């Protein structure tokens, strides 16, 4: 009888499968629910912003006004009207107008406005602040809590230091990509890669390092949203983020890549006609759209974060 009880206490259990990055193993079935598609994700995130448009337009307006004073110097820099006239002498017809619009848009997103060193510091600080405000507002608006623009700015700055520490970790994760692009520039500039095969090898190296960087950032980016919760340290947030994306990292990577591509196309659709027909207002409109864009980015990513929970 004693032996029977002893055998029951030593019942063998099947070990649960474990997943470890960059190691070969049998495919583990994803235990989580499927994630909605990228287009639906974007549509629902925009729908939420429109539903609370008064709040988010207020947040964007505050950022826009402060940015004009501290960063852009009330809009200066490149004279796009003059550039447009110069390009009109080269390009003609409907196709030419489109070429002019694309050229001006490339200049605009490429940093046509000169920003001083102090302006860059202000801009970075403002982006961090507007990110914290947006995340706080999204969390409370999804919870259907009645909040104001003032509440969002006053009550969202508590996790500023943990948020910055997570950003520093993400900056360190960009090192492989920076190394790859630097080596590629040296190889091309110094003539180390001459033949097509050599250039392809270097491109593949940079692409591999880009995928590695994106792979690491795919989890860390969600730590930005987790660390804003009460009593969470950056390390706990990073560990929670890794657990959040487990088994689904490659699927999430595709949705993260979709975001900048869709925003670039949306910005081009709006700004190219503005640059062609309202050139004198282009910089003002683009500055305000940039403020809206930051909120849209966080709305999309926060919606994705909620889908993963």
XYZ file of C-alpha atoms in Angstrom:
309
model
C 0.000 0.000 0.000
C 2.877 2.318 0.890
C 4.557 1.552 -2.421
C 1.357 2.424 -4.296
C 1.136 5.811 -2.608
C 4.818 6.440 -3.292
C 4.340 5.666 -6.989
C 1.344 8.008 -7.179
C 3.339 10.832 -5.590
C 6.057 10.376 -8.206
C 3.707 10.599 -11.174
C 5.615 11.817 -14.207
C 4.467 15.035 -15.824
C 5.078 16.147 -19.388
C 7.398 19.140 -19.407
C 5.830 22.223 -20.916
C 7.515 23.458 -24.115
C 9.747 26.482 -23.733
C 10.638 29.080 -26.336
C 14.048 30.715 -26.497
C 15.088 33.295 -29.055
C 17.565 32.337 -31.802
C 17.458 28.593 -30.982
C 16.168 25.764 -33.153
C 13.257 23.866 -31.652
C 9.972 22.289 -32.566
C 7.194 24.694 -33.418
C 5.198 25.628 -30.314
C 1.525 26.277 -30.849
C 0.564 29.847 -30.013
C -1.800 29.652 -27.022
C -3.053 33.207 -27.459
C -5.931 34.546 -29.497
C -5.242 35.783 -33.068
C -4.330 39.450 -33.503
C -6.515 41.581 -35.762
C -5.103 42.721 -39.109
C -3.010 45.864 -39.549
C -5.648 47.765 -41.546
C -8.355 46.992 -38.995
C -5.956 47.939 -36.216
C -5.292 51.314 -37.830
C -8.985 51.872 -38.552
C -10.042 51.149 -34.966
C -7.265 53.289 -33.488
C -8.296 56.242 -35.685
C -11.933 55.620 -34.818
C -11.092 55.915 -31.125
C -9.270 59.211 -31.716
C -12.221 60.615 -33.667
C -14.593 59.527 -30.916
C -12.543 61.610 -28.465
C -11.431 64.257 -30.965
C -11.862 67.195 -28.594
C -9.376 65.705 -26.121
C -6.740 64.665 -28.658
C -6.990 67.816 -30.774
C -6.452 69.782 -27.573
C -3.330 67.753 -26.754
C -2.008 68.161 -30.309
C -2.687 71.913 -30.244
C -0.712 72.405 -27.018
C 2.228 70.456 -28.438
C 1.998 72.388 -31.727
C 2.074 75.810 -30.045
C 4.896 74.960 -27.634
C 6.887 73.363 -30.454
C 6.522 76.479 -32.610
C 7.975 78.671 -29.876
C 10.736 76.407 -28.543
C 11.745 74.367 -31.602
C 10.718 75.874 -34.935
C 11.044 79.543 -34.027
C 7.571 80.327 -35.419
C 8.414 78.508 -38.669
C 11.400 79.554 -40.672
C 14.072 77.771 -42.657
C 13.452 76.664 -46.228
C 11.416 78.902 -48.515
C 9.324 76.297 -50.317
C 7.691 78.874 -52.600
C 11.092 79.769 -54.063
C 12.054 76.108 -54.394
C 8.751 75.401 -56.125
C 9.365 78.178 -58.665
C 12.839 76.809 -59.387
C 11.494 73.296 -59.899
C 8.711 74.624 -62.167
C 11.385 75.677 -64.652
C 12.542 72.056 -64.901
C 9.293 70.069 -64.672
C 6.237 70.764 -66.850
C 2.759 69.296 -67.262
C 0.731 67.091 -64.932
C 3.568 64.625 -64.420
C 5.881 67.545 -63.743
C 3.556 68.900 -61.055
C 3.545 65.501 -59.367
C 7.350 65.408 -59.520
C 7.503 68.880 -57.951
C 5.133 67.803 -55.178
C 7.151 64.654 -54.423
C 10.418 66.634 -54.425
C 9.030 69.239 -52.026
C 7.571 66.535 -49.799
C 10.947 64.769 -49.671
C 12.575 68.030 -48.592
C 9.895 68.579 -45.962
C 10.221 65.190 -44.266
C 13.986 65.276 -44.712
C 14.295 68.190 -42.312
C 13.927 71.228 -44.506
C 13.693 73.413 -41.394
C 17.011 74.003 -39.660
C 16.860 73.242 -35.921
C 19.508 74.435 -33.476
C 21.132 72.174 -30.873
C 18.981 73.658 -28.121
C 15.952 73.232 -30.380
C 16.772 69.526 -30.786
C 16.903 69.101 -27.008
C 13.556 70.865 -26.636
C 12.068 68.754 -29.423
C 13.207 65.474 -27.840
C 11.839 66.526 -24.449
C 8.532 67.601 -25.982
C 8.157 64.306 -27.859
C 8.711 62.364 -24.624
C 6.189 64.560 -22.808
C 3.537 64.330 -25.525
C 4.073 60.556 -25.600
C 3.405 60.287 -21.866
C 0.360 62.535 -22.204
C -0.982 60.485 -25.129
C -0.488 57.147 -23.352
C -2.168 58.445 -20.182
C -5.073 59.854 -22.191
C -5.474 56.640 -24.202
C -5.501 54.481 -21.080
C -8.197 56.601 -19.433
C -10.293 57.183 -22.553
C -10.396 53.432 -23.259
C -11.535 52.995 -19.656
C -14.299 55.534 -20.433
C -13.046 57.893 -17.715
C -13.972 61.527 -18.213
C -10.747 63.549 -18.494
C -9.630 66.945 -19.765
C -6.553 68.189 -21.613
C -5.343 69.790 -18.384
C -5.676 66.478 -16.528
C -3.656 64.737 -19.223
C -0.737 67.162 -18.905
C -0.840 67.462 -15.105
C -1.190 63.789 -14.201
C 0.835 61.958 -16.842
C 4.409 63.009 -15.987
C 4.953 60.690 -12.986
C 6.673 57.863 -14.941
C 8.975 60.293 -16.819
C 12.256 58.787 -15.526
C 11.281 55.087 -16.014
C 9.988 55.971 -19.489
C 13.322 57.602 -20.402
C 15.257 54.597 -19.052
C 13.274 52.261 -21.325
C 14.035 54.608 -24.231
C 17.750 54.343 -23.381
C 17.519 50.538 -23.550
C 15.826 50.857 -26.940
C 18.634 53.169 -28.026
C 21.178 50.483 -27.092
C 19.208 47.979 -29.158
C 19.736 50.225 -32.190
C 23.515 49.679 -31.999
C 23.583 46.635 -34.362
C 21.794 48.648 -37.059
C 24.119 51.636 -36.566
C 27.159 49.359 -36.833
C 25.785 47.786 -40.003
C 25.026 51.075 -41.740
C 28.411 52.516 -40.704
C 30.305 49.505 -42.060
C 28.278 49.627 -45.275
C 29.054 53.328 -45.754
C 32.763 52.661 -45.198
C 32.727 49.686 -47.571
C 31.069 51.671 -50.360
C 32.939 54.924 -49.713
C 36.400 53.331 -49.456
C 35.843 51.036 -52.423
C 35.887 47.817 -50.374
C 32.726 46.631 -52.151
C 33.176 47.010 -55.899
C 31.506 44.073 -57.601
C 27.786 43.371 -57.515
C 28.319 40.259 -55.383
C 30.303 42.215 -52.786
C 27.638 44.918 -52.607
C 24.890 42.310 -52.239
C 26.808 40.674 -49.369
C 27.092 44.018 -47.564
C 23.410 44.784 -48.151
C 22.464 41.376 -46.731
C 24.655 42.073 -43.694
C 22.904 45.396 -43.061
C 19.516 43.763 -43.640
C 20.334 41.031 -41.127
C 21.373 43.582 -38.503
C 18.206 45.572 -39.241
C 16.072 42.473 -38.620
C 17.989 41.792 -35.391
C 17.385 45.354 -34.194
C 13.708 45.225 -35.116
C 13.416 41.833 -33.413
C 14.651 43.307 -30.124
C 12.620 46.513 -30.435
C 9.418 44.566 -31.085
C 9.177 43.668 -27.414
C 10.866 46.739 -25.906
C 8.444 49.141 -27.576
C 5.588 47.713 -25.496
C 7.622 48.313 -22.345
C 6.983 52.025 -22.969
C 3.289 51.418 -22.323
C 3.785 48.950 -19.477
C 6.227 51.165 -17.554
C 3.611 53.934 -17.285
C 1.569 51.685 -14.981
C 1.934 52.358 -11.225
C 4.907 50.865 -9.346
C 6.565 49.252 -12.356
C 10.322 49.499 -12.827
C 11.920 49.556 -16.298
C 13.347 46.017 -15.886
C 9.970 44.609 -14.857
C 8.360 46.384 -17.807
C 10.939 44.964 -20.232
C 10.459 41.433 -18.883
C 6.673 41.778 -19.086
C 6.982 43.047 -22.661
C 9.037 39.985 -23.652
C 6.365 37.711 -22.203
C 3.700 39.708 -24.012
C 5.161 39.081 -27.481
C 6.218 35.473 -26.880
C 5.260 33.150 -29.766
C 3.948 36.180 -31.713
C 7.041 38.317 -32.286
C 7.220 37.918 -36.089
C 3.512 38.669 -36.494
C 3.906 41.793 -34.371
C 6.969 42.867 -36.372
C 4.842 43.023 -39.527
C 2.285 45.211 -37.790
C 4.999 47.516 -36.451
C 6.509 47.884 -39.951
C 3.048 48.673 -41.342
C 2.734 51.763 -39.127
C 5.484 54.027 -40.594
C 4.635 52.963 -44.149
C 0.948 53.822 -43.734
C 1.742 57.139 -42.024
C 4.185 58.103 -44.782
C 1.578 57.398 -47.474
C -1.088 59.285 -45.526
C 1.224 62.275 -45.025
C 2.117 62.293 -48.732
C -1.570 62.186 -49.701
C -2.263 65.263 -47.568
C 0.932 67.277 -47.980
C 1.656 66.979 -51.726
C -1.540 68.889 -52.708
C -0.818 71.406 -49.919
C 2.739 71.937 -51.187
C 1.453 72.468 -54.733
C -1.511 74.755 -54.050
C -1.011 76.183 -50.526
C 2.765 76.349 -50.459
C 2.910 79.312 -48.063
C 0.992 77.306 -45.425
C 2.770 73.980 -45.939
C 5.177 74.264 -43.009
C 2.423 75.263 -40.577
C 0.172 72.417 -41.687
C 3.016 69.894 -41.579
C 3.981 71.003 -38.059
C 0.413 70.424 -36.848
C 0.198 67.090 -38.688
C 3.414 66.051 -36.939
C 1.701 66.645 -33.599
C -1.294 64.605 -34.757
C 1.073 61.931 -36.085
C 2.660 61.316 -32.681
C -0.777 60.750 -31.169
C -1.789 58.437 -34.047
C 1.392 56.381 -33.534
C 0.617 55.879 -29.857
C -3.041 55.184 -30.572
C -2.083 52.413 -33.024
C 0.564 50.910 -30.737
C -1.639 51.133 -27.643
C -4.460 49.390 -29.496
C -1.986 46.671 -30.520
C -0.816 46.450 -26.904
C -4.410 45.935 -25.753
C -4.836 43.197 -28.352
C -1.848 41.347 -26.901
C -3.026 41.448 -23.293
